[in-house]
mmCIF file with all atom_site columns, C-alpha atoms and ligand atoms in Angstrom:
data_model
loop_
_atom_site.group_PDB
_atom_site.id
_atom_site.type_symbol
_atom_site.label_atom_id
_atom_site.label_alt_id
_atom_site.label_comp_id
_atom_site.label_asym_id
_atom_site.label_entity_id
_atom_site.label_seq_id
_atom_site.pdbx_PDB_ins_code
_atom_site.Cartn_x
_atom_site.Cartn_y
_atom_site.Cartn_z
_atom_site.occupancy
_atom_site.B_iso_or_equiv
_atom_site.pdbx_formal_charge
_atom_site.auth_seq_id
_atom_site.auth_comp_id
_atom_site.auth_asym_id
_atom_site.auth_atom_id
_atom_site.pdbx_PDB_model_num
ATOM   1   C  CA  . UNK Y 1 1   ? 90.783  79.537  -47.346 1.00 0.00 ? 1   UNK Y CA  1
ATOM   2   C  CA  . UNK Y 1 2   ? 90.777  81.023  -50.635 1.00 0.00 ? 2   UNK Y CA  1
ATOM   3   C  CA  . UNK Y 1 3   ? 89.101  79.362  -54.286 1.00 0.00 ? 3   UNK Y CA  1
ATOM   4   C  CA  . UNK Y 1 4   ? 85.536  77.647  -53.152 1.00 0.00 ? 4   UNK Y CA  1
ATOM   5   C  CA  . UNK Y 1 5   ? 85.309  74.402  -53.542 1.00 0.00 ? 5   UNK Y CA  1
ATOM   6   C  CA  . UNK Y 1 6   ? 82.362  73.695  -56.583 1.00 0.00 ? 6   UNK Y CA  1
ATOM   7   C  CA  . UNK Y 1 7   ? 80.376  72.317  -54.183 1.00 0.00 ? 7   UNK Y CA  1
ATOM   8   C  CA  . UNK Y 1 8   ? 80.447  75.004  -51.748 1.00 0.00 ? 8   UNK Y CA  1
ATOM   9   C  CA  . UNK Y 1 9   ? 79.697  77.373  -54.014 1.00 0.00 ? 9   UNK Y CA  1
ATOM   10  C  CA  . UNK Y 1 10  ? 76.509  75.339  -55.314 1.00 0.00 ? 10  UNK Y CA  1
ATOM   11  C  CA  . UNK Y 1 11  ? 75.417  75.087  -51.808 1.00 0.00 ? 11  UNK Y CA  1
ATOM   12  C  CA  . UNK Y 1 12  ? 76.334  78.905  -50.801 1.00 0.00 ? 12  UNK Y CA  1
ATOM   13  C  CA  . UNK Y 1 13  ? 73.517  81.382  -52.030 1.00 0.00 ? 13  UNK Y CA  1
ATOM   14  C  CA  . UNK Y 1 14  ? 71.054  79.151  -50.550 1.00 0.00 ? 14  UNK Y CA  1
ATOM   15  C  CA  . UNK Y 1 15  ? 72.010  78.517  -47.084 1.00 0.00 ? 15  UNK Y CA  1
ATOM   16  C  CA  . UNK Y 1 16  ? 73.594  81.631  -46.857 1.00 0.00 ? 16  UNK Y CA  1
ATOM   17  C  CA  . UNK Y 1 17  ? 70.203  83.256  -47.137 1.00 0.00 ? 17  UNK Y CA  1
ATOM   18  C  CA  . UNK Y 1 18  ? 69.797  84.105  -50.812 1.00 0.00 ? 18  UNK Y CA  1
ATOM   19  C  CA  . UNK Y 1 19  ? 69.203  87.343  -52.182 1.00 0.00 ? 19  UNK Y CA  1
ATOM   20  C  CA  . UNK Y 1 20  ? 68.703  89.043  -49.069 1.00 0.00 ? 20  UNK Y CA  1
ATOM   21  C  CA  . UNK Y 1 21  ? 71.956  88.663  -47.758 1.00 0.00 ? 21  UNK Y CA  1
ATOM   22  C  CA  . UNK Y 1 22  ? 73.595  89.705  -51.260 1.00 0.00 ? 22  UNK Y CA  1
ATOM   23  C  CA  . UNK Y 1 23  ? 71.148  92.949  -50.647 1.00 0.00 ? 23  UNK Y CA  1
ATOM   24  C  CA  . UNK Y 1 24  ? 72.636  93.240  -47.454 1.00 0.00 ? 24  UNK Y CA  1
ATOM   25  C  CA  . UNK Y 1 25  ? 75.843  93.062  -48.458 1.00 0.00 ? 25  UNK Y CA  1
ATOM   26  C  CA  . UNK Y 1 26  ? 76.457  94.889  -51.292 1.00 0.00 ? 26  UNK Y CA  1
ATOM   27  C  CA  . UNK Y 1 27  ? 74.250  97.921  -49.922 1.00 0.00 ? 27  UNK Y CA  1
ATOM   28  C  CA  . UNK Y 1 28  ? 76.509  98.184  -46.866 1.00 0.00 ? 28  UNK Y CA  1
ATOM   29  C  CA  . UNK Y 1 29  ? 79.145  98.033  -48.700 1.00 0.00 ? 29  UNK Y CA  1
ATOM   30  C  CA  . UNK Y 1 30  ? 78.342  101.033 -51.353 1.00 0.00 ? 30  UNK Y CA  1
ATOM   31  C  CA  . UNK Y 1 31  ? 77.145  102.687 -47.948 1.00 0.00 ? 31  UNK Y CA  1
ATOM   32  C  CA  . UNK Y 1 32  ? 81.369  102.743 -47.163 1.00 0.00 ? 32  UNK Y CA  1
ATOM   33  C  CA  . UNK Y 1 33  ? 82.212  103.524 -50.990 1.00 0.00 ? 33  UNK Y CA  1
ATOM   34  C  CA  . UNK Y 1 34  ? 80.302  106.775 -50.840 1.00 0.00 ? 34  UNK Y CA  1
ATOM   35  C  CA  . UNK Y 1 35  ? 82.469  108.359 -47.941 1.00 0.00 ? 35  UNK Y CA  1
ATOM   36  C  CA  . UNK Y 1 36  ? 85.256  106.507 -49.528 1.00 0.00 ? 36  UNK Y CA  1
ATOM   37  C  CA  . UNK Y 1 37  ? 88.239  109.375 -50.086 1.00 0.00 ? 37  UNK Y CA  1
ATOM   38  C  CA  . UNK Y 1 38  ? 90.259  106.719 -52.231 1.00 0.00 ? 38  UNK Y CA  1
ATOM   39  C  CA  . UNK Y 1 39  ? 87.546  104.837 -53.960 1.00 0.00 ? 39  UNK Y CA  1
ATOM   40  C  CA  . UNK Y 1 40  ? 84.642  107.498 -54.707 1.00 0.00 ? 40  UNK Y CA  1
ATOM   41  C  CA  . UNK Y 1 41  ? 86.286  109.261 -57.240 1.00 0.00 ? 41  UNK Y CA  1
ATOM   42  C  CA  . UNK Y 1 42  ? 87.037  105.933 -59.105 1.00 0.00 ? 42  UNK Y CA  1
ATOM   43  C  CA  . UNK Y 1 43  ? 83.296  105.493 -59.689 1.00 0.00 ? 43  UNK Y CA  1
ATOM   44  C  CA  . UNK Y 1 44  ? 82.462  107.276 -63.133 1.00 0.00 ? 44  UNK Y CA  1
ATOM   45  C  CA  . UNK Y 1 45  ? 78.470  107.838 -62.075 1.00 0.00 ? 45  UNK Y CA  1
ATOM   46  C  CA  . UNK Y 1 46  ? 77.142  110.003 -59.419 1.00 0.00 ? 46  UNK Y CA  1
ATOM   47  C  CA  . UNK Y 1 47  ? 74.468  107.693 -59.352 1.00 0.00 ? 47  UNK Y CA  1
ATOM   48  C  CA  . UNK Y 1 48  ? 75.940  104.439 -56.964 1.00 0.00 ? 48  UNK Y CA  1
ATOM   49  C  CA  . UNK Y 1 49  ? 73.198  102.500 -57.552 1.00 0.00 ? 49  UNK Y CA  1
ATOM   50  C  CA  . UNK Y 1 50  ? 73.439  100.755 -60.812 1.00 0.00 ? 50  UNK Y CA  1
ATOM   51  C  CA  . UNK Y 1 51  ? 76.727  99.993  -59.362 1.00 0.00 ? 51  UNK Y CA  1
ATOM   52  C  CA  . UNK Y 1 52  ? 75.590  98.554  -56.577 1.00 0.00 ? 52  UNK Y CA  1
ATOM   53  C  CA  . UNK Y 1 53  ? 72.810  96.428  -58.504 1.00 0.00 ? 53  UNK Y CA  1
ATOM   54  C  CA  . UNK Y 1 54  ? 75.795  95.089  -61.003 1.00 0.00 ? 54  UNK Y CA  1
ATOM   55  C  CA  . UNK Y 1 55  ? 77.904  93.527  -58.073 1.00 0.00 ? 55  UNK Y CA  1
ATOM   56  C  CA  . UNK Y 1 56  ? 74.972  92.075  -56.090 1.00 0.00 ? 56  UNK Y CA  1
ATOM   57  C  CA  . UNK Y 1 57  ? 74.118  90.413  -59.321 1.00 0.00 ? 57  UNK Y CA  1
ATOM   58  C  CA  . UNK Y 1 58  ? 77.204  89.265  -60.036 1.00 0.00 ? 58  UNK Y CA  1
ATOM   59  C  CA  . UNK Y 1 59  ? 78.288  88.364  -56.762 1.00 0.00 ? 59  UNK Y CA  1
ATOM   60  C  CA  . UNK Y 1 60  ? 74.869  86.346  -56.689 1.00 0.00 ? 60  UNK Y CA  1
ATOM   61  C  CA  . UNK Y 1 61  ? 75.854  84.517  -59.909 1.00 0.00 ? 61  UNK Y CA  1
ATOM   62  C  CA  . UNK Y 1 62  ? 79.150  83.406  -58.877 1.00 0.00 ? 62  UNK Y CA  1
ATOM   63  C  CA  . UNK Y 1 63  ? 77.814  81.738  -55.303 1.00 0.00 ? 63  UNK Y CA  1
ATOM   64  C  CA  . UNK Y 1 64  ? 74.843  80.214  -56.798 1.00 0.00 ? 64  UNK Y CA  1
ATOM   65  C  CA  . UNK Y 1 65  ? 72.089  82.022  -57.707 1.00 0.00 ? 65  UNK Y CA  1
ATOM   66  C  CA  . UNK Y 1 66  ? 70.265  83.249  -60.158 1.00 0.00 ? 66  UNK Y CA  1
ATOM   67  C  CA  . UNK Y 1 67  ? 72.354  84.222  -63.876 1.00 0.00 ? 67  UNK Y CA  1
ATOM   68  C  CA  . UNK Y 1 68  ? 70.656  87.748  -63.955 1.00 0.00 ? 68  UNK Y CA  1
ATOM   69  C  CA  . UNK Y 1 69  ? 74.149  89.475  -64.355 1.00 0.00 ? 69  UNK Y CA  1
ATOM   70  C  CA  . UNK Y 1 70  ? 75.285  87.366  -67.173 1.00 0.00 ? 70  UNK Y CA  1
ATOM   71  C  CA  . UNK Y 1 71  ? 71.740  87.773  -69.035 1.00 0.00 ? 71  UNK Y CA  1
ATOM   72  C  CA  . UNK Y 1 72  ? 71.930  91.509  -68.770 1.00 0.00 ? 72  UNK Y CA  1
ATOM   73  C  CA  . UNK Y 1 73  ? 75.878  91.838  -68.740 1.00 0.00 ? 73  UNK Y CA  1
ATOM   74  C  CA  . UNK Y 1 74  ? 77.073  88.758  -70.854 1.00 0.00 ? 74  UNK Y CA  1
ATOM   75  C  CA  . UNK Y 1 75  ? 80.395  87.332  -69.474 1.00 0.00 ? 75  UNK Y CA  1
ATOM   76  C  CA  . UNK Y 1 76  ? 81.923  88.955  -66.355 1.00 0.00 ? 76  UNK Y CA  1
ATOM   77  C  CA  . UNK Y 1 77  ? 85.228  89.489  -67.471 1.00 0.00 ? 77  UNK Y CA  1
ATOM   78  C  CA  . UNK Y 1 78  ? 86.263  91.351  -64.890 1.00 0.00 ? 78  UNK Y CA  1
ATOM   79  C  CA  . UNK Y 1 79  ? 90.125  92.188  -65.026 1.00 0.00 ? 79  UNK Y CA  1
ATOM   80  C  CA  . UNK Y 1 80  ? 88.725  93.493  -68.279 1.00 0.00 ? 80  UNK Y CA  1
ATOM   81  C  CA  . UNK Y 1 81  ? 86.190  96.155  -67.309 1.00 0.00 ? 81  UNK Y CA  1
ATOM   82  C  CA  . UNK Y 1 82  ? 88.468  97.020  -64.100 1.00 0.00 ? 82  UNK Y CA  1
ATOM   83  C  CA  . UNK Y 1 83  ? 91.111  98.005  -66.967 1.00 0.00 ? 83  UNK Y CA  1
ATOM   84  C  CA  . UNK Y 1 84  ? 89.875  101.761 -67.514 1.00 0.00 ? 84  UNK Y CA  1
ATOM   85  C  CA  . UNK Y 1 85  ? 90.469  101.873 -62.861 1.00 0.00 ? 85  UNK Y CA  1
ATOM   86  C  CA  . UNK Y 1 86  ? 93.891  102.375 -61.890 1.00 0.00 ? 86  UNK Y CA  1
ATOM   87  C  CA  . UNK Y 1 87  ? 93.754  99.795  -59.157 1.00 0.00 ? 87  UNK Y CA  1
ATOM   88  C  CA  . UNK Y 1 88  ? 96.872  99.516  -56.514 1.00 0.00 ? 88  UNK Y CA  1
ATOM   89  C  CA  . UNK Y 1 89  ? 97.221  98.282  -53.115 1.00 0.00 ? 89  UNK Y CA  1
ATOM   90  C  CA  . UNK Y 1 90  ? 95.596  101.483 -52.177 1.00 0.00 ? 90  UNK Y CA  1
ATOM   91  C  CA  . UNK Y 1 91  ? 92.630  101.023 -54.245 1.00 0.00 ? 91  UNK Y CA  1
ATOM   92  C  CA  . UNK Y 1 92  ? 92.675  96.951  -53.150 1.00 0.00 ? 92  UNK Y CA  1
ATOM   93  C  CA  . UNK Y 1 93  ? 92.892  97.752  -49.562 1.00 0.00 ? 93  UNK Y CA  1
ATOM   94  C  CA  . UNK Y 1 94  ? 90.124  100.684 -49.643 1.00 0.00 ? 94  UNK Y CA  1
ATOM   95  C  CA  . UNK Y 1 95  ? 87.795  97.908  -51.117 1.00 0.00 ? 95  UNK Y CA  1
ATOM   96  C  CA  . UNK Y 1 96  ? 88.556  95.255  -48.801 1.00 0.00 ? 96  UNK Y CA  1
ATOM   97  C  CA  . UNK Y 1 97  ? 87.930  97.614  -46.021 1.00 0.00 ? 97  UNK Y CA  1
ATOM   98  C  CA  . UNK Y 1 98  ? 84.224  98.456  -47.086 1.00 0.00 ? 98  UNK Y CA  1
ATOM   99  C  CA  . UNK Y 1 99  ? 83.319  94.950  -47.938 1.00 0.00 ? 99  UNK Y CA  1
ATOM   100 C  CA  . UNK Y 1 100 ? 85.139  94.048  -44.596 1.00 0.00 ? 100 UNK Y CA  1
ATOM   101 C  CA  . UNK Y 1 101 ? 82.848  95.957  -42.533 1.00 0.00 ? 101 UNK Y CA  1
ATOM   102 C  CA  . UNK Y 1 102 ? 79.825  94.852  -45.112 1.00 0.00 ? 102 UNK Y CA  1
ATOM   103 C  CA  . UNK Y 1 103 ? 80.252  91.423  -44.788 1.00 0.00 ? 103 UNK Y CA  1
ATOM   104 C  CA  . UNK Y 1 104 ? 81.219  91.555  -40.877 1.00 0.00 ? 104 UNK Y CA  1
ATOM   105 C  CA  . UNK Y 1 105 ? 77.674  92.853  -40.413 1.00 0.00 ? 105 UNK Y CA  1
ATOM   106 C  CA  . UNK Y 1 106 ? 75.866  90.728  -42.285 1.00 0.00 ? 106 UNK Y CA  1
ATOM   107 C  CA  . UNK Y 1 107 ? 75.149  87.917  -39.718 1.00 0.00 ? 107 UNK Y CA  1
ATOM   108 C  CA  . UNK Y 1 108 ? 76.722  85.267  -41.181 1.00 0.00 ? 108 UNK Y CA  1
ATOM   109 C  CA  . UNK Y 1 109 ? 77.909  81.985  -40.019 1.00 0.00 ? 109 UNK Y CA  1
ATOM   110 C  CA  . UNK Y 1 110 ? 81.426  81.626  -39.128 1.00 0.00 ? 110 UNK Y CA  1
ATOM   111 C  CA  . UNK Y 1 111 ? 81.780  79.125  -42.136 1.00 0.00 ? 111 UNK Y CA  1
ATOM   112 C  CA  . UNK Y 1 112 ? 80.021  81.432  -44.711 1.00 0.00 ? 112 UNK Y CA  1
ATOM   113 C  CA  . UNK Y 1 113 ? 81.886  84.373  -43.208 1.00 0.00 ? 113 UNK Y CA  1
ATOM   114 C  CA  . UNK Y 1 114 ? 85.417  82.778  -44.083 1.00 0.00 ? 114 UNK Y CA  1
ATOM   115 C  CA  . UNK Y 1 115 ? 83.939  81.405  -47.077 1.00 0.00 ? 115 UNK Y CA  1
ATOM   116 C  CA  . UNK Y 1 116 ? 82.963  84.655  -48.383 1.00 0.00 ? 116 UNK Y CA  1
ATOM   117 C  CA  . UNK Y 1 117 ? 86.268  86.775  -47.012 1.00 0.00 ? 117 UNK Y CA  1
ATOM   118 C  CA  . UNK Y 1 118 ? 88.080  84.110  -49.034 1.00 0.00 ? 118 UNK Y CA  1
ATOM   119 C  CA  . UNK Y 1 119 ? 87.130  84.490  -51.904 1.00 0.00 ? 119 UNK Y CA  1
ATOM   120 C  CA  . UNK Y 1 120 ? 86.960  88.282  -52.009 1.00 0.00 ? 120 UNK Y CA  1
ATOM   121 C  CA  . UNK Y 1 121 ? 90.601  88.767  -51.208 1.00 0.00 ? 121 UNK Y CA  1
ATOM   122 C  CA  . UNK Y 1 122 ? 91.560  86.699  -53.400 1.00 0.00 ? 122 UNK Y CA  1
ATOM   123 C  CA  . UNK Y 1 123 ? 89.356  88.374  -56.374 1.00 0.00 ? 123 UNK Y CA  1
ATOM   124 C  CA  . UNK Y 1 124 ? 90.698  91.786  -55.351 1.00 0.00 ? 124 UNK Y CA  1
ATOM   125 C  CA  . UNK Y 1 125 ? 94.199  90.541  -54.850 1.00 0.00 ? 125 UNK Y CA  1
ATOM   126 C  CA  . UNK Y 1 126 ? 93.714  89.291  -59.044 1.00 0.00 ? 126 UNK Y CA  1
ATOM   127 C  CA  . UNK Y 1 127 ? 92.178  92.489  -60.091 1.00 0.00 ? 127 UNK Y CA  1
ATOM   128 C  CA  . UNK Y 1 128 ? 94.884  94.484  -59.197 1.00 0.00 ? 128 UNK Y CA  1
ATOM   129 C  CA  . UNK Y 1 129 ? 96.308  96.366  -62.256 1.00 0.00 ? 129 UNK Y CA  1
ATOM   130 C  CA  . UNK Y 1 130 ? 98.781  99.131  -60.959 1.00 0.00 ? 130 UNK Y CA  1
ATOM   131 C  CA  . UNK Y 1 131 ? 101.874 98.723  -58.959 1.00 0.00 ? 131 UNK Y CA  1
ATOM   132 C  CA  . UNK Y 1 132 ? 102.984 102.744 -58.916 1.00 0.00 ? 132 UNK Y CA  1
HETATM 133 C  C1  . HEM S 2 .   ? 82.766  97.544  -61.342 1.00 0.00 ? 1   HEM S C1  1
HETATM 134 C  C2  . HEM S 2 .   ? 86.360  99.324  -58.652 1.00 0.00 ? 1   HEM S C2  1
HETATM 135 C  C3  . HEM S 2 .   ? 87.254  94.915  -56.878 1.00 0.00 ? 1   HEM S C3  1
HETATM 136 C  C4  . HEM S 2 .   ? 83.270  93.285  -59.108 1.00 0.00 ? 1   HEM S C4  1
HETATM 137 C  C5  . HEM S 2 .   ? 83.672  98.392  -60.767 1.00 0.00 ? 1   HEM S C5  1
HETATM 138 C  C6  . HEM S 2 .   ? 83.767  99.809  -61.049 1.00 0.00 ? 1   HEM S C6  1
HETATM 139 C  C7  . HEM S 2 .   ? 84.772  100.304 -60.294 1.00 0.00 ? 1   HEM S C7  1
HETATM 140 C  C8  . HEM S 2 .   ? 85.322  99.215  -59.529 1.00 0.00 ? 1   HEM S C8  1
HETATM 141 C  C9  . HEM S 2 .   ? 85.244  101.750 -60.224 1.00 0.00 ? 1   HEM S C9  1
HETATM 142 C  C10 . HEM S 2 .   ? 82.866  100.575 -62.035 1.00 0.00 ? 1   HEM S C10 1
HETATM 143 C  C11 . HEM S 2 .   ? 81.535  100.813 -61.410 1.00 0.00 ? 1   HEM S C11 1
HETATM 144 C  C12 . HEM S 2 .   ? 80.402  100.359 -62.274 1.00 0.00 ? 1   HEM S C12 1
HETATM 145 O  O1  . HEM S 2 .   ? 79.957  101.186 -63.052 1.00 0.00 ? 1   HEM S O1  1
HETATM 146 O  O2  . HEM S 2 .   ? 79.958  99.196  -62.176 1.00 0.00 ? 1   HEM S O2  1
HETATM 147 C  C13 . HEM S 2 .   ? 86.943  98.275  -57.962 1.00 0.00 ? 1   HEM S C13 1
HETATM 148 C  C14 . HEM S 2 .   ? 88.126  98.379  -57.118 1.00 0.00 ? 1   HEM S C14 1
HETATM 149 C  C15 . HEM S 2 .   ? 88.393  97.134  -56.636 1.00 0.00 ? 1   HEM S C15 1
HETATM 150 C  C16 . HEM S 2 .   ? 87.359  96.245  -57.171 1.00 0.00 ? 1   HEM S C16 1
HETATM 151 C  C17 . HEM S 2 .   ? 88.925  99.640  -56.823 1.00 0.00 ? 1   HEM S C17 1
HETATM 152 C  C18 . HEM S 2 .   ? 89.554  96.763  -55.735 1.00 0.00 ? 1   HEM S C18 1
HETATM 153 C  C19 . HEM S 2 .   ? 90.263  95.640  -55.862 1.00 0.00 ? 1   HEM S C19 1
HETATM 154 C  C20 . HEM S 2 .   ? 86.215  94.098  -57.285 1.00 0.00 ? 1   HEM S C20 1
HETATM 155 C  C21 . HEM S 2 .   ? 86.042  92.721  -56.882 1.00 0.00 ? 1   HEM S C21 1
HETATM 156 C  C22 . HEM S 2 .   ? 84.922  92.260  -57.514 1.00 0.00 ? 1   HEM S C22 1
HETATM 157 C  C23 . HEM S 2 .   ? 84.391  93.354  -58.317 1.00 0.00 ? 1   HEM S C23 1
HETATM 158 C  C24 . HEM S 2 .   ? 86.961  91.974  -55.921 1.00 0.00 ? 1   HEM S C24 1
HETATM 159 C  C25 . HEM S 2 .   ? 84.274  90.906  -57.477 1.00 0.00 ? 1   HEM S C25 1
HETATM 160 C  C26 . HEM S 2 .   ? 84.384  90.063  -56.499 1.00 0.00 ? 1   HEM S C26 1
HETATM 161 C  C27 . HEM S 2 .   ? 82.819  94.277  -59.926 1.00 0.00 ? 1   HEM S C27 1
HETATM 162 C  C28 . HEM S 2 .   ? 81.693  94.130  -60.831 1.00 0.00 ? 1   HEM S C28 1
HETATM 163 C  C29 . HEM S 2 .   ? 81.562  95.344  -61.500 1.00 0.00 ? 1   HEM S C29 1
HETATM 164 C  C30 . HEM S 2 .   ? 82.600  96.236  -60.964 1.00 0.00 ? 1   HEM S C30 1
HETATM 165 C  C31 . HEM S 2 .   ? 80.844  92.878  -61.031 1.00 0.00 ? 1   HEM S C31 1
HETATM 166 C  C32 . HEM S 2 .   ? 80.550  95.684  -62.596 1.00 0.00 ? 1   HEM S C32 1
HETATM 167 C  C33 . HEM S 2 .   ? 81.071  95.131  -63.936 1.00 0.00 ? 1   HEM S C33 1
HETATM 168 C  C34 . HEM S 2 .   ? 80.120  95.430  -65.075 1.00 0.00 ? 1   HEM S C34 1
HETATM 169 O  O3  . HEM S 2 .   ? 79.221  94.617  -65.314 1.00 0.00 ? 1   HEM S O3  1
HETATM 170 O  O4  . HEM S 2 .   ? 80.293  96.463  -65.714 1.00 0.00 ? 1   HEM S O4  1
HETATM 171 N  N1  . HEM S 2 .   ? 84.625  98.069  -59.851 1.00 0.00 ? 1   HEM S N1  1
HETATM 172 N  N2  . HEM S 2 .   ? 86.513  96.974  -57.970 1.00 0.00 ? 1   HEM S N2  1
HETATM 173 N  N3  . HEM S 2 .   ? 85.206  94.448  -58.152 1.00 0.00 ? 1   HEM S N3  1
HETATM 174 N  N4  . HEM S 2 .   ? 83.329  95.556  -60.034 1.00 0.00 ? 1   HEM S N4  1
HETATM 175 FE FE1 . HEM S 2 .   ? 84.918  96.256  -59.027 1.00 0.00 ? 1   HEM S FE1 1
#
């Protein structure tokens, strides 16, 4: 499965717990980033955690929830601000791997699992900007 369907994303945030699971999610994942060899030095900030607070609110924006990110952030545009990032399969691989093991704890369902995975590899597949 890859794009969402409109009405499974309108459904998603909700049944898949809301903004604890996001929390969950995107915590773990910044957990991996941090002993990341390829992807720590990619982050400009010591400091993770606005980081961290800018994905959960987008990711929470795109399944459903609440527009925080776009209020603070305006429109994602994201192969835009992932333009500065050389980002390879390397760099696209590294990520999936954290936000594998992220969303593999989170205690999903099976159908929000695949739901999820879906979409992700898809997003990092279209953010890639470096073929070298
Ligand atoms: C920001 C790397 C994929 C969503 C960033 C930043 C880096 C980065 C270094 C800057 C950190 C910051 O200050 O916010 C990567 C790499 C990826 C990847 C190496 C591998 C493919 C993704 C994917 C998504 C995503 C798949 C969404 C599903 C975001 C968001 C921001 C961000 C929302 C903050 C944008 C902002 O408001 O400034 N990413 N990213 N990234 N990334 Fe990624």
């Amino acid at each position: 499965m890859a794009t969402p369907t409109p009405e499974e994303v309108a459904s998603f945030y909700e049944t898949a717990g809301g903004e604890e699971v996001f929390h969950r999610i995107v915590a773990r994942f910044y957990e991996e980033v941090a002993k990341d060899e390829v992807l720590r030095p990619l982050y400009p900030e010591e400091d993770l955690g606005p980081a961290e607070e800018r994905l959960r609110l987008f990711l929470m924006q795109y399944w459903g929830g609440p527009h925080t990110y776009s209020e603070r952030r305006g429109h994602p545009r994201l192969r835009m601000r992932h333009a500065p990032f050389a980002i390879g399969p390397i760099e696209r691989d590294a990520w999936l791997r954290c936000m594998r093991t992220a969303v593999d704890e989170a205690g999903l369902s099976d159908q929000h699992r695949r739901q999820l995975w879906g979409y992700l590899e898809m997003a990092a597949n279209s953010l890639m900007n470096s073929w070298t």
